[in-house]
XYZ file of C-alpha atoms in Angstrom:
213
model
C -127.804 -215.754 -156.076
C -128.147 -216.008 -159.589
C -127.730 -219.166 -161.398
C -124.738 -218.121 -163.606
C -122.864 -217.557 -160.825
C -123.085 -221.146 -159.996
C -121.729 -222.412 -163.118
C -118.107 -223.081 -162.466
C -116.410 -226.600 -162.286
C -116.413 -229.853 -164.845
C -119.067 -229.366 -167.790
C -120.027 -232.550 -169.046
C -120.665 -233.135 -172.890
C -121.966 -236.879 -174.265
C -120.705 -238.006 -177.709
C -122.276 -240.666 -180.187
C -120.309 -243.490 -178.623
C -122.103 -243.450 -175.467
C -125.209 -243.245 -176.987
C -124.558 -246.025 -179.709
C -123.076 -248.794 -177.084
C -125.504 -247.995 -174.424
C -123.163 -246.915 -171.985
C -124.988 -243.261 -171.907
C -127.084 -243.317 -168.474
C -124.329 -244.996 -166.094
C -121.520 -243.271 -167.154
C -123.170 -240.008 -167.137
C -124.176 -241.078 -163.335
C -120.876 -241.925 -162.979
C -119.829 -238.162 -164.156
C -122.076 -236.596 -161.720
C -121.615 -238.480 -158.767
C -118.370 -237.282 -159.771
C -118.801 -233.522 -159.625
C -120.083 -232.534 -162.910
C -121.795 -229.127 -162.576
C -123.530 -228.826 -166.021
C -124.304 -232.413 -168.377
C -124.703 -231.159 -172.434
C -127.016 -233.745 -174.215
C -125.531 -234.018 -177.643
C -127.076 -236.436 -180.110
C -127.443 -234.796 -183.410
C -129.329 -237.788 -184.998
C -133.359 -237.606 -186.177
C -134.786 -240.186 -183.839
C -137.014 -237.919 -181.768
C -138.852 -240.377 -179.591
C -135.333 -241.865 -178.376
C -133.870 -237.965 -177.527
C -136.727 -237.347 -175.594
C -137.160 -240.310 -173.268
C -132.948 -240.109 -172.524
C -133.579 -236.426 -172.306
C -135.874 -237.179 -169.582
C -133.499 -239.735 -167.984
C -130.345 -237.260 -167.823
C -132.863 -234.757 -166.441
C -134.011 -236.982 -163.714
C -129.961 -237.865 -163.577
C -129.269 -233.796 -163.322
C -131.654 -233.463 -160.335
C -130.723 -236.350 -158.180
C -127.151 -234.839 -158.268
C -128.049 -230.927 -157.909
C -126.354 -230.544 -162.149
C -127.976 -228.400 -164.599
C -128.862 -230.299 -167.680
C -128.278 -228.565 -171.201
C -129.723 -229.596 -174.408
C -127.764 -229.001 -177.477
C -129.116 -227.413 -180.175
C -133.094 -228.233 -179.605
C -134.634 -225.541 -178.264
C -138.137 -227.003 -178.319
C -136.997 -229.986 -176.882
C -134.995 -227.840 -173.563
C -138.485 -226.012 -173.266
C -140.390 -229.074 -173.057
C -137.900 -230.493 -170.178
C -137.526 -227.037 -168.874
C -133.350 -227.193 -169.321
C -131.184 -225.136 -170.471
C -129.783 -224.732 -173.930
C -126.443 -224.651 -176.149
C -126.577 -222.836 -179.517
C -123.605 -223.223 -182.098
C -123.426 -219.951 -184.537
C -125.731 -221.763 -187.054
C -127.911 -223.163 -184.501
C -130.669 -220.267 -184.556
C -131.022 -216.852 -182.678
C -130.167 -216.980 -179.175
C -132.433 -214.084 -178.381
C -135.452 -216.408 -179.685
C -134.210 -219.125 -177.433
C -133.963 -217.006 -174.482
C -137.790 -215.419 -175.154
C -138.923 -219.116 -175.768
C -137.095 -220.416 -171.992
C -137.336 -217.585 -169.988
C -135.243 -215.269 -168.171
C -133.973 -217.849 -166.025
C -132.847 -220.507 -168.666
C -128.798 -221.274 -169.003
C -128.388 -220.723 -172.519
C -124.882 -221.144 -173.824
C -123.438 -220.105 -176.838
C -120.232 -221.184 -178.968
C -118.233 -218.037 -179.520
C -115.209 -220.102 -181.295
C -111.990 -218.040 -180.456
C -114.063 -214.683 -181.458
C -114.164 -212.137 -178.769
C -116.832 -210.198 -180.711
C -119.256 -213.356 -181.194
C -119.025 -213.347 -177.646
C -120.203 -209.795 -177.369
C -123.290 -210.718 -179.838
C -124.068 -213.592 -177.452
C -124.154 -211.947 -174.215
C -126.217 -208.824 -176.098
C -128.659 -211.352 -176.718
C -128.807 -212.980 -173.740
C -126.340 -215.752 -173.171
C -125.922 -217.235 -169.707
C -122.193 -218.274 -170.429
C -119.997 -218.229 -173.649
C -117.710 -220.819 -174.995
C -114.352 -220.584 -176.745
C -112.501 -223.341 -179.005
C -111.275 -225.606 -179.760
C -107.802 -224.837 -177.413
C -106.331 -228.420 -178.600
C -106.534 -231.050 -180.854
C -110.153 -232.823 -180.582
C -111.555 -236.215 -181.690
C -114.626 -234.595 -181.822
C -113.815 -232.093 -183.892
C -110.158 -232.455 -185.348
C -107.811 -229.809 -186.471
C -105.502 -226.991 -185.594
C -106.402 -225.304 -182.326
C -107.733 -222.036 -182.737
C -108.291 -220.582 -179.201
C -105.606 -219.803 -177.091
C -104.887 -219.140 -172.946
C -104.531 -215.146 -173.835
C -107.941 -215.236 -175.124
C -109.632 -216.282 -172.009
C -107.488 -213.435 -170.307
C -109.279 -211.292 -172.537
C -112.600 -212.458 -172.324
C -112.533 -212.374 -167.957
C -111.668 -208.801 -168.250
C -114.244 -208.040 -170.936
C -117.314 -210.006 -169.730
C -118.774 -211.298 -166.149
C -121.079 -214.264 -167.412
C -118.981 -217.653 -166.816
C -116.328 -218.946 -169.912
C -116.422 -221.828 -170.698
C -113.391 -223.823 -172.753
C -113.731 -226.708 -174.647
C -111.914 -228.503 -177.475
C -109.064 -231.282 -176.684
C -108.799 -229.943 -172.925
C -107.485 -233.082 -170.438
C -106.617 -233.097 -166.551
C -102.872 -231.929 -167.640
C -104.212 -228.882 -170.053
C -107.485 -227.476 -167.786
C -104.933 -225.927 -164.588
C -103.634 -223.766 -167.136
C -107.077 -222.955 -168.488
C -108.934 -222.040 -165.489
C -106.189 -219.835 -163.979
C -106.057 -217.831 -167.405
C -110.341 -217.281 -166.837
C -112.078 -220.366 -167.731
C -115.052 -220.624 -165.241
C -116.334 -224.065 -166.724
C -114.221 -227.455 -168.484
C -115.911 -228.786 -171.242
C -114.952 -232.304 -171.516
C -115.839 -235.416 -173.970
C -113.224 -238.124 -174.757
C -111.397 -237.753 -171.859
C -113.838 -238.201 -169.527
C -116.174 -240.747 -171.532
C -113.539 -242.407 -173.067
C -113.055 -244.651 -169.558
C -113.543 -248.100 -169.675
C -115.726 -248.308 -166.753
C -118.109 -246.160 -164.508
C -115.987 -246.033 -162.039
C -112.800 -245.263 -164.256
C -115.337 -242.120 -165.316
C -116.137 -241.269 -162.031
C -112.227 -240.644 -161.106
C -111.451 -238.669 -164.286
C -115.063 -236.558 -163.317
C -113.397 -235.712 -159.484
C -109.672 -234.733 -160.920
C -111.422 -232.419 -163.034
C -113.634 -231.122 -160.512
C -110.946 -231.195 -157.837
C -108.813 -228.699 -160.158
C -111.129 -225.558 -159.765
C -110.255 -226.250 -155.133
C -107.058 -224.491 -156.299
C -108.683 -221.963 -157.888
């Protein structure tokens, strides 16, 4: 079985919140334990020695659970771990990335709400492609720009998994993954909980949606 064809459910992302109050490793557990299939490391900050050694603890996090970890843009750093990868469009060339990781490296790519970015992507390589933002996100705020018909279009044009990302919560993502999403990129409202555990519920709605699916 090939590892893309594993990659459906909840998709993880951490923000800069989790990382500044030092809330990063248990609620992370708390995601997983709660059925997170992939965790995206996302720290865009300079402070190499610190992304490494929490690199190494979500890895050790990703196995004990049976999740894939992805590092965003830092290709050297997902070779050195041996984890997968998430390139934005100015992030550096995919087909690099995949000759640096291997054949066997989940390499994402962020396609926006362009069908033919997600054409380049696969070309090159890409394990799964991602389209956004579908609502209004705190992580990256303003209009929505991707739309349900768009993943529609994408399932019939491409077999790697879709993933959707941008705004999505647990009353948006049905609608999502019946129109083709294979993966739910989440941030704030998963890590947004006050608590582990609170995390750990919002992390098994999520996952419980794609049972119906």
């Amino acid at each position: 079985m090939k590892v893309t064809s594993r990659l459906r459910g909840l998709y993880a992302i951490t923000d800069s919140r989790l990382l500044a109050e030092g809330r990063l490793l248990p609620y992370v557990e708390a995601a997983l334990d709660g059925g997170a299939r992939l965790l995206q490391y996302r720290d865009k900050s300079d402070n190499d020695a610190r992304r490494l050694r929490e690199a190494e603890a979500l890895q050790q996090l990703c196995e004990r659970y049976g999740a894939h970890l992805i590092i965003n843009d830092d290709a050297e750093l997902a070779a050195r771990l041996g984890a997968g990868l998430h390139l934005g469009q100015e992030d550096g060339s995919l087909s690099a990335a995949r000759a640096l990781l291997g054949r066997k490296a989940i390499i994402g790519a962020t396609c926006h709400a362009r069908l033919d970015l997600a054409e380049q992507a696969v070309s090159e390589g890409a394990s799964y492609i991602a389209f956004g933002r579908f609502f209004d996100s705190n992580t990256k705020p303003g209009a929505p720009s991707a739309t349900p018909d768009l993943l529609e279009q994408a399932r019939q044009r491409f077999e790697v998994p879709i993933t959707a990302i941008g705004g999505v919560t647990l009353e948006t993502a049905p609608e999502l993954i019946a129109r083709g999403a294979s993966l739910i990129a989440v941030i704030h409202a998963l890590f947004s909980a006050e608590s582990p555990r609170e995390v750990e519920r919002r992390a098994r709605a999520f996952s419980d949606l794609f049972a119906a699916h």
